[in-house]
Short mmCIF file of C-alpha atoms in Angstrom, two decimals:
data_model
loop_
_atom_site.label_atom_id
_atom_site.label_comp_id
_atom_site.label_asym_id
_atom_site.label_seq_id
_atom_site.Cartn_x
_atom_site.Cartn_y
_atom_site.Cartn_z
CA MET A 1 131.32 149.13 55.06
CA PRO A 2 134.60 147.28 53.62
CA LYS A 3 135.19 144.00 54.82
CA PRO A 4 137.20 144.10 57.71
CA ALA A 5 139.96 142.19 58.41
CA SER A 6 138.90 140.69 62.13
CA GLU A 7 135.62 140.51 64.52
CA HIS A 8 137.45 143.32 66.74
CA ASP A 9 138.17 145.80 63.63
CA PHE A 10 134.32 144.76 62.31
CA LEU A 11 132.97 146.07 65.77
CA GLU A 12 135.30 149.24 65.61
CA GLN A 13 133.51 149.88 62.66
CA CYS A 14 130.17 149.69 64.13
CA PHE A 15 131.04 151.46 66.81
CA ASP A 16 132.39 154.28 65.14
CA ASP A 17 129.09 154.49 62.87
CA LEU A 18 126.96 154.36 65.26
CA PHE A 19 128.35 156.34 68.08
CA PRO A 20 127.37 159.86 67.00
CA MET A 21 123.71 159.03 66.03
CA PHE A 22 121.33 161.05 68.05
CA ARG A 23 119.22 158.66 69.76
CA SER A 24 116.20 159.05 71.47
CA ILE A 25 113.59 155.81 73.06
CA THR A 26 111.34 157.34 69.08
CA GLY A 27 113.27 159.28 65.90
CA PRO A 28 115.13 159.62 63.52
CA GLY A 29 118.28 158.89 65.66
CA ILE A 30 117.01 155.34 67.07
CA GLU A 31 115.25 153.87 63.30
CA GLN A 32 118.54 154.95 61.75
CA SER A 33 120.53 152.93 64.50
CA ILE A 34 118.42 150.43 63.63
CA GLU A 35 118.52 150.21 59.73
CA TYR A 36 122.58 150.30 60.35
CA LEU A 37 122.77 146.66 62.53
CA THR A 38 119.87 145.82 59.43
CA GLN A 39 122.73 145.28 57.21
CA PHE A 40 124.34 142.58 59.18
CA MET A 41 121.49 141.06 61.09
CA PRO A 42 117.89 140.53 59.45
CA LEU A 43 116.45 143.08 62.14
CA VAL A 44 112.47 143.66 61.28
CA LEU A 45 111.35 147.20 62.32
CA GLU A 46 107.59 147.38 64.41
CA LYS A 47 105.92 150.38 65.68
CA VAL A 48 103.66 151.05 68.48
CA PRO A 49 101.42 154.15 67.63
CA SER A 50 101.99 156.92 69.85
CA GLY A 51 98.80 157.12 71.98
CA SER A 52 98.43 153.23 72.24
CA LYS A 53 98.09 151.88 75.65
CA VAL A 54 100.48 149.30 76.84
CA PHE A 55 100.50 147.68 80.23
CA ASP A 56 99.80 151.16 82.50
CA TRP A 57 102.05 153.12 80.14
CA THR A 58 100.67 155.37 76.82
CA THR A 59 103.04 155.33 74.22
CA PRO A 60 104.43 158.62 73.56
CA ARG A 61 105.49 160.71 70.47
CA GLU A 62 107.76 160.99 68.35
CA TRP A 63 110.77 163.01 69.27
CA HIS A 64 112.38 164.66 66.05
CA CYS A 65 115.08 166.67 67.61
CA GLN A 66 117.28 168.72 64.60
CA ARG A 67 119.57 171.01 66.92
CA ALA A 68 119.98 172.69 70.21
CA ARG A 69 122.70 175.58 70.61
CA LEU A 70 122.97 177.97 73.35
CA TRP A 71 124.95 181.11 73.35
CA GLY A 72 126.87 183.21 76.10
CA PRO A 73 126.38 186.68 76.48
CA ASN A 74 129.71 187.61 74.11
CA GLY A 75 127.79 185.69 71.51
CA ALA A 76 130.52 182.67 71.82
CA LEU A 77 128.60 179.09 71.59
CA ILE A 78 128.44 177.34 74.46
CA CYS A 79 126.21 174.04 73.78
CA ASP A 80 125.43 172.71 70.08
CA THR A 81 124.46 169.11 69.52
CA ASP A 82 126.23 169.13 66.18
CA ILE A 83 129.85 168.68 68.06
CA ASN A 84 128.14 166.17 71.37
CA ASN A 85 124.67 165.62 71.28
CA LEU A 86 124.75 164.63 75.12
CA GLN A 87 124.64 168.56 75.74
CA VAL A 88 120.85 168.42 75.27
CA VAL A 89 118.47 167.01 77.78
CA ASN A 90 116.53 164.40 75.41
CA TYR A 91 113.09 164.96 74.70
CA SER A 92 113.08 168.36 75.22
CA THR A 93 110.44 170.77 74.08
CA PRO A 94 110.83 173.73 71.36
CA ILE A 95 112.16 177.07 72.20
CA ASP A 96 113.92 180.01 70.93
CA ARG A 97 113.99 183.03 73.35
CA ASP A 98 116.95 185.10 75.66
CA VAL A 99 116.68 183.94 79.08
CA SER A 100 118.92 185.43 82.38
CA LEU A 101 121.47 183.51 84.10
CA GLU A 102 119.05 183.06 86.77
CA GLU A 103 116.71 181.22 84.38
CA LEU A 104 119.02 179.65 82.41
CA LYS A 105 120.86 177.62 85.66
CA GLN A 106 117.22 175.80 86.55
CA HIS A 107 117.57 174.76 82.66
CA LEU A 108 121.28 173.13 83.31
CA HIS A 109 122.67 169.97 84.01
CA HIS A 110 126.24 169.23 85.39
CA LEU A 111 128.46 167.25 87.78
CA PRO A 112 130.11 169.15 90.54
CA ASP A 113 132.26 165.63 91.47
CA LEU A 114 133.03 164.96 87.73
CA PRO A 115 134.11 168.75 86.47
CA THR A 116 135.06 167.73 82.76
CA ALA A 117 132.10 165.49 82.39
CA ILE A 118 128.91 166.10 80.55
CA PRO A 119 125.85 164.28 82.26
CA TYR A 120 123.39 162.28 80.14
CA VAL A 121 119.89 163.48 81.10
CA THR A 122 116.15 162.87 79.56
CA SER A 123 112.54 164.15 80.98
CA TYR A 124 110.68 161.38 78.49
CA TYR A 125 107.21 161.76 80.56
CA LYS A 126 106.98 165.49 81.35
CA GLU A 127 107.52 168.65 79.24
CA ASN A 128 111.11 170.59 79.79
CA TRP A 129 113.71 171.87 78.12
CA GLY A 130 117.39 171.96 79.85
CA PHE A 131 121.07 171.54 78.70
CA CYS A 132 123.82 169.45 79.84
CA ILE A 133 127.35 170.90 80.51
CA SER A 134 130.51 170.17 82.40
CA ASN A 135 131.26 171.82 85.81
CA ASP A 136 134.23 173.34 84.57
CA VAL A 137 131.91 175.24 81.99
CA TYR A 138 129.17 175.73 84.12
CA GLU A 139 131.83 177.91 87.38
CA SER A 140 132.86 179.89 84.35
CA LEU A 141 129.25 181.30 83.02
CA SER A 142 128.95 185.40 84.08
CA ASN A 143 125.82 186.97 84.25
CA GLY A 144 124.16 188.45 81.53
CA THR A 145 121.54 187.50 78.44
CA TYR A 146 122.01 183.93 77.13
CA ARG A 147 120.55 182.52 73.73
CA VAL A 148 118.84 179.33 73.89
CA LEU A 149 117.60 177.59 70.64
CA ILE A 150 116.12 174.06 70.77
CA GLU A 151 114.94 173.30 66.97
CA ALA A 152 112.89 170.20 68.47
CA LYS A 153 108.94 169.16 67.38
CA PHE A 154 107.12 166.05 68.72
CA ILE A 155 104.65 164.10 66.30
CA ASP A 156 102.73 161.14 66.12
CA GLY A 157 104.86 158.60 64.70
CA GLY A 158 105.35 155.10 67.15
CA VAL A 159 108.02 153.48 69.32
CA PRO A 160 110.29 151.24 67.19
CA PHE A 161 111.51 147.89 68.37
CA ALA A 162 113.42 144.93 65.62
CA SER A 163 113.97 141.80 66.10
CA CYS A 164 115.30 138.76 64.17
CA VAL A 165 114.91 134.81 64.66
CA LEU A 166 117.75 132.16 64.13
CA PRO A 167 115.77 128.75 64.22
CA GLY A 168 116.43 125.76 65.66
CA GLU A 169 115.38 122.31 65.63
CA SER A 170 113.12 123.24 68.70
CA GLU A 171 110.51 126.04 68.26
CA LYS A 172 111.38 126.72 72.48
CA GLU A 173 112.96 129.68 72.22
CA VAL A 174 115.97 132.03 74.10
CA LEU A 175 115.50 135.58 73.65
CA LEU A 176 119.02 138.06 73.75
CA SER A 177 117.87 141.50 73.67
CA SER A 178 119.58 144.86 74.53
CA TYR A 179 118.38 148.58 74.16
CA LEU A 180 119.41 151.14 71.78
CA CYS A 181 118.09 154.44 72.66
CA HIS A 182 121.02 156.39 74.04
CA PRO A 183 123.06 158.82 72.32
CA SER A 184 126.59 158.96 72.79
CA LEU A 185 127.50 156.34 75.26
CA ALA A 186 129.43 153.57 74.99
CA ASN A 187 129.76 151.20 77.84
CA ASN A 188 125.77 152.04 78.85
CA GLU A 189 124.57 151.77 75.35
CA LEU A 190 126.38 150.39 72.06
CA SER A 191 128.38 147.24 74.56
CA GLY A 192 124.67 145.47 74.16
CA PRO A 193 123.73 145.80 70.72
CA LEU A 194 126.88 145.20 69.53
CA ALA A 195 127.62 142.22 71.46
CA LEU A 196 124.20 141.10 69.88
CA LEU A 197 125.19 141.59 66.32
CA SER A 198 128.47 139.81 67.24
CA LEU A 199 126.40 136.88 68.87
CA TYR A 200 124.19 136.48 65.87
CA ARG A 201 126.79 136.66 63.99
CA ARG A 202 128.47 133.75 65.67
CA LEU A 203 125.19 131.35 66.31
CA SER A 204 124.83 131.68 62.69
CA SER A 205 127.50 129.60 62.32
CA TRP A 206 126.28 126.71 64.73
CA LYS A 207 125.81 123.65 62.81
CA LYS A 208 123.41 122.72 65.15
CA ARG A 209 121.00 124.69 67.31
CA ARG A 210 118.76 122.79 69.58
CA TYR A 211 116.54 126.38 70.32
CA THR A 212 115.64 128.98 68.33
CA TYR A 213 117.34 132.40 68.97
CA ARG A 214 115.68 135.74 69.01
CA PHE A 215 118.01 139.02 68.74
CA LEU A 216 115.73 141.76 70.12
CA VAL A 217 116.69 145.59 70.40
CA ASN A 218 114.77 148.58 71.58
CA PRO A 219 114.01 151.86 73.34
CA GLU A 220 115.12 150.63 77.27
CA THR A 221 111.52 150.29 79.42
CA ILE A 222 109.29 151.76 76.92
CA GLY A 223 110.34 149.26 74.25
CA SER A 224 110.29 146.32 75.95
CA LEU A 225 107.18 146.45 77.18
CA CYS A 226 105.48 147.28 73.49
CA PHE A 227 107.65 143.80 72.52
CA ILE A 228 105.89 142.34 75.46
CA HIS A 229 102.79 143.56 74.40
CA ARG A 230 102.60 142.83 71.05
CA TYR A 231 104.25 139.06 71.49
CA GLN A 232 102.75 137.96 74.81
CA ASP A 233 100.94 135.08 73.71
CA HIS A 234 104.07 133.74 72.44
CA LEU A 235 106.14 134.59 74.68
CA ASN A 236 103.83 132.63 77.25
CA LYS A 237 104.36 129.59 74.27
CA PHE A 238 107.95 129.54 73.52
CA LEU A 239 109.82 131.35 75.90
CA VAL A 240 112.52 128.97 77.70
CA GLY A 241 114.94 131.35 78.59
CA GLY A 242 116.86 134.47 77.64
CA LEU A 243 119.47 137.41 78.53
CA ILE A 244 119.05 141.07 78.72
CA LEU A 245 122.87 142.44 77.55
CA THR A 246 123.41 145.75 79.15
CA CYS A 247 126.83 147.17 80.07
CA VAL A 248 129.74 144.38 78.53
CA GLY A 249 132.47 146.39 77.92
CA GLY A 250 134.46 148.22 80.51
CA PRO A 251 137.25 146.93 82.53
CA ALA A 252 135.59 144.60 85.08
CA GLU A 253 137.64 141.72 85.28
CA ARG A 254 134.49 138.86 85.50
CA LEU A 255 131.14 139.26 84.31
CA ARG A 256 127.89 139.66 86.59
CA TYR A 257 124.78 137.22 86.05
CA LYS A 258 121.72 139.20 87.39
CA ALA A 259 119.11 135.86 88.18
CA SER A 260 115.48 136.24 87.03
CA ARG A 261 112.75 136.59 89.61
CA ARG A 262 111.52 133.23 89.53
CA GLY A 263 115.62 132.38 90.71
CA ASP A 264 115.20 128.85 89.40
CA THR A 265 115.22 128.84 85.91
CA ILE A 266 117.36 126.25 83.92
CA MET A 267 119.92 129.69 83.09
CA ASP A 268 119.52 130.92 86.96
CA GLU A 269 121.08 127.26 87.30
CA LEU A 270 123.37 127.22 85.04
CA MET A 271 125.20 130.68 85.80
CA PHE A 272 124.99 129.68 89.73
CA ALA A 273 127.29 127.09 88.86
CA LEU A 274 129.20 128.90 86.76
CA SER A 275 130.10 131.32 89.80
CA GLU A 276 130.46 128.24 92.15
CA GLY A 277 133.10 127.43 89.60
CA LYS A 278 131.54 123.75 89.21
CA GLU A 279 131.14 123.91 84.87
CA GLY A 280 134.52 124.70 84.13
CA CYS A 281 133.99 126.76 81.14
CA GLY A 282 137.30 129.40 82.22
CA ILE A 283 134.06 131.85 82.97
CA SER A 284 134.41 134.14 85.93
CA LEU A 285 130.93 135.23 86.88
CA GLU A 286 129.52 136.84 89.96
CA TYR A 287 125.99 135.61 90.54
CA GLN A 288 123.57 138.00 91.89
CA ASN A 289 119.70 137.43 92.82
CA PHE A 290 117.10 139.58 90.82
CA ASP A 291 116.39 143.18 92.37
CA PRO A 292 113.61 145.25 90.85
CA THR A 293 115.05 148.41 92.34
CA SER A 294 117.87 148.59 89.40
CA GLY A 295 118.60 147.38 86.06
CA SER A 296 117.38 147.13 82.68
CA ASP A 297 115.11 145.76 80.45
CA GLU A 298 114.84 142.50 83.06
CA ARG A 299 112.80 144.11 85.47
CA GLN A 300 110.01 144.44 82.92
CA TYR A 301 110.22 140.61 81.64
CA CYS A 302 110.35 139.57 85.19
CA ALA A 303 106.87 141.86 86.33
CA PRO A 304 104.79 139.40 88.57
CA GLY A 305 102.04 139.81 85.94
CA PHE A 306 104.86 137.71 83.10
CA ASN A 307 107.29 136.66 85.87
CA TYR A 308 109.42 134.84 82.00
CA PRO A 309 112.42 133.27 82.85
CA MET A 310 115.16 136.51 81.76
CA GLY A 311 118.17 137.34 83.25
CA GLN A 312 120.52 139.85 82.70
CA ILE A 313 124.43 139.72 82.22
CA SER A 314 126.60 142.39 82.45
CA ARG A 315 130.16 143.60 83.11
CA THR A 316 130.98 146.70 84.48
CA VAL A 317 127.70 147.71 86.27
CA TYR A 318 126.38 150.40 85.28
CA GLY A 319 125.93 152.85 88.37
CA GLU A 320 129.16 151.19 90.00
CA TYR A 321 131.95 153.30 87.64
CA ASP A 322 132.19 157.41 87.26
CA GLY A 323 131.23 157.49 83.19
CA TYR A 324 127.94 155.76 83.87
CA HIS A 325 125.48 158.24 81.78
CA ASN A 326 128.16 160.84 80.94
CA SER A 327 130.64 161.66 78.53
CA LEU A 328 133.69 159.78 80.83
CA ASP A 329 131.95 156.63 79.05
CA ASP A 330 133.42 156.62 76.12
CA LYS A 331 134.99 153.80 73.64
CA GLN A 332 138.50 153.07 74.90
CA PHE A 333 136.36 153.14 78.40
CA MET A 334 134.50 150.13 77.22
CA GLY A 335 136.94 148.78 75.42
CA ILE A 336 136.34 146.40 72.13
CA ASP A 337 138.37 143.62 73.79
CA SER A 338 136.99 143.54 76.82
CA LEU A 339 133.17 143.79 74.95
CA LEU A 340 134.83 140.44 72.61
CA ASN A 341 135.66 138.77 76.23
CA SER A 342 132.11 139.09 77.17
CA VAL A 343 131.03 137.98 73.97
CA ASP A 344 133.33 134.63 73.93
CA ALA A 345 132.07 134.51 77.71
CA ILE A 346 128.09 134.70 76.82
CA GLU A 347 128.72 132.43 73.69
CA ARG A 348 130.61 129.75 75.71
CA VAL A 349 127.03 129.97 78.31
CA LEU A 350 124.96 129.09 75.06
CA THR A 351 126.63 125.59 74.59
CA VAL A 352 126.09 124.36 77.88
CA PHE A 353 122.65 125.95 77.71
CA GLU A 354 122.42 123.86 74.83
CA ILE A 355 122.20 120.96 76.76
CA SER A 356 120.90 121.94 80.15
CA GLY A 357 117.78 120.95 79.73
CA TYR A 358 115.55 117.59 80.98
CA PRO A 359 117.34 113.91 79.51
CA VAL A 360 114.81 111.69 78.53
CA ASN A 361 115.52 108.07 78.67
CA GLN A 362 113.82 106.68 74.80
CA SER A 363 114.60 102.95 76.02
CA PRO A 364 113.13 103.03 79.55
CA PHE A 365 112.18 99.72 80.27
CA GLY A 366 115.17 98.13 81.47
CA GLU A 367 118.80 99.12 80.60
CA PRO A 368 119.12 99.55 76.63
CA GLN A 369 121.57 96.76 75.49
CA LEU A 370 124.73 99.36 75.01
CA GLY A 371 127.30 96.58 73.64
CA LYS A 372 125.46 96.91 69.88
CA ARG A 373 125.44 100.19 69.91
CA ASN A 374 129.18 100.11 70.76
CA LEU A 375 128.73 102.10 74.08
CA TYR A 376 129.58 99.06 76.41
CA PRO A 377 133.14 97.49 76.61
CA SER A 378 132.97 94.28 74.69
CA MET A 379 135.49 92.74 77.16
CA ASN A 380 134.39 93.45 80.82
CA SER A 381 137.93 93.72 82.36
CA GLN A 382 140.34 95.87 84.18
CA SER A 383 141.72 96.15 80.97
CA THR A 384 139.19 97.70 79.12
CA ARG A 385 137.36 99.42 82.28
CA ASP A 386 140.88 101.68 82.99
CA LYS A 387 140.97 102.09 79.12
CA SER A 388 140.57 105.61 78.05
CA ASP A 389 138.40 104.99 75.15
CA ASP A 390 137.34 108.56 73.69
CA MET A 391 140.98 110.07 74.36
CA THR A 392 139.08 111.96 77.42
CA ILE A 393 137.83 109.49 79.66
CA ASP A 394 138.25 105.76 80.96
CA SER A 395 136.04 103.80 79.62
CA ARG A 396 134.36 103.12 83.05
CA THR A 397 133.89 106.55 83.77
CA LYS A 398 132.31 107.30 80.53
CA LEU A 399 129.76 104.09 80.82
CA ASN A 400 129.23 105.06 84.04
CA ARG A 401 127.63 108.75 82.76
CA ILE A 402 125.34 106.09 80.24
CA LEU A 403 124.28 104.27 82.59
CA THR A 404 123.38 107.69 84.80
CA LEU A 405 121.89 109.51 82.52
CA LEU A 406 119.88 106.94 80.99
CA ASN A 407 118.87 105.97 84.89
CA MET A 408 117.38 109.54 85.44
CA GLY A 409 116.53 110.15 82.08
CA ASP A 410 113.10 110.48 83.33
CA GLY A 411 111.82 113.97 82.59
CA LEU A 412 112.40 115.43 86.03
CA ASN A 413 115.82 115.75 86.62
CA ARG A 414 117.09 118.78 84.96
CA MET A 415 121.01 118.21 82.76
CA ARG A 416 122.86 120.25 86.07
CA VAL A 417 121.30 117.39 88.71
CA VAL A 418 122.27 114.31 86.26
CA ALA A 419 126.11 116.33 86.25
CA ASP A 420 126.40 116.79 90.32
CA ALA A 421 125.55 113.16 90.26
CA CYS A 422 128.32 112.09 87.53
CA HIS A 423 130.32 114.35 89.57
CA CYS A 424 131.53 116.55 86.58
CA SER A 425 130.06 119.50 84.53
CA VAL A 426 127.13 120.00 82.26
CA GLU A 427 129.68 120.39 79.93
CA GLU A 428 131.58 117.71 80.08
CA LEU A 429 128.52 115.39 79.40
CA ARG A 430 127.92 117.30 76.18
CA TYR A 431 129.65 114.24 74.13
CA THR A 432 128.19 111.46 76.10
CA VAL A 433 124.57 113.38 75.37
CA GLU A 434 125.16 113.74 71.99
CA GLU A 435 126.43 110.42 71.20
CA LEU A 436 123.21 108.74 73.35
CA GLU A 437 120.91 110.99 70.80
CA GLU A 438 122.72 110.09 67.48
CA GLN A 439 122.04 106.42 68.81
CA GLY A 440 118.27 107.53 69.64
CA LEU A 441 119.04 106.55 73.49
CA LEU A 442 118.17 109.97 74.54
CA LYS A 443 116.17 113.52 74.34
CA LEU A 444 116.25 116.27 75.53
CA GLU A 445 113.25 118.29 76.15
CA VAL A 446 113.63 122.27 76.63
CA ARG A 447 111.27 123.75 78.97
CA SER A 448 111.48 127.65 81.26
#
């Protein structure tokens, strides 16, 4: 790929390259898509072999579909996955024979309320075959004999997933994940992996990372279960927070955060504060409690046996727009600019999350001497209390924040609680925290 002129152009080129790949939960399409992303982030591909027991699931055989076509009685081509790979039911069994219209209709999927849209339909765990067509085409079908040809096979292979890590000062880990298994869908497929890619590039350039960040792409549901199954001990020890990225494009004006099952993690607390307008980050956010009846891979991470501190972030939410799981979900609907707005907001959230842990006073026996560290006005008078000494807050406010941080820094109070006591946002405490850290007076502990 030639070097793009901007982040917008880079993501648009990635979208155009990835969109036509014939993806499923296994097989060449998803592995080709992962290989493409490895040009820009050092993803390492892993596979859980077909037939493996993964908690209550058994991993399926790989689906390799070369091409699927449907011809009408007059020989006209009605469906062809070389033209649109949504036109076959994903994971269809192979078939090559003639059928009547009556039999064919039992294997056709269409959307009467969206006459021009081609639906996305899957049958991963039950053998079946079928085609997906627009309702307009469906209504035009005439009696006669139809030729169906689905050139597909199932082989022993495995369920793939891929991850890479940006190390931080702490081994404690933040997991950023998205699924990569839907063919030819934009907001409900590529927006998540593209946002993940953009975040990897941005976080790579951070001068300091308190946490270690893991970036993960996997097929939805079975892929996240395979990852958890293989990395459960690691997650139990190191995972302190994370986000599932899904549907982060589209026209919605604000992001939506779906909380973890716990509802009281550091990320939950931060997102709730943002939704209440307490953080002043310029991020418009809707907060939603955890709901196991819909969503994405957060449902697996938040299963009661794991109960990991994983939330989900989205913009134009699955199931709430006409193009959900059909061909109307295209690049124009997703919007590269909308995707970048989401990336901007998520990066801003992560910068606040970085200092949202538990402050611990490193000199807790009495107040430390601030004057010798240039943290206390050299003359305690009205003029020094009112004078701005850091171009942001007056010296009295800064001193109050220092004293409050040190006094509440007993390892029991999250930074959000301290910020409330200081009548400011966590983000506004950043520079004070960093100054105290530089002086060896404060340490931030990171926990789930």
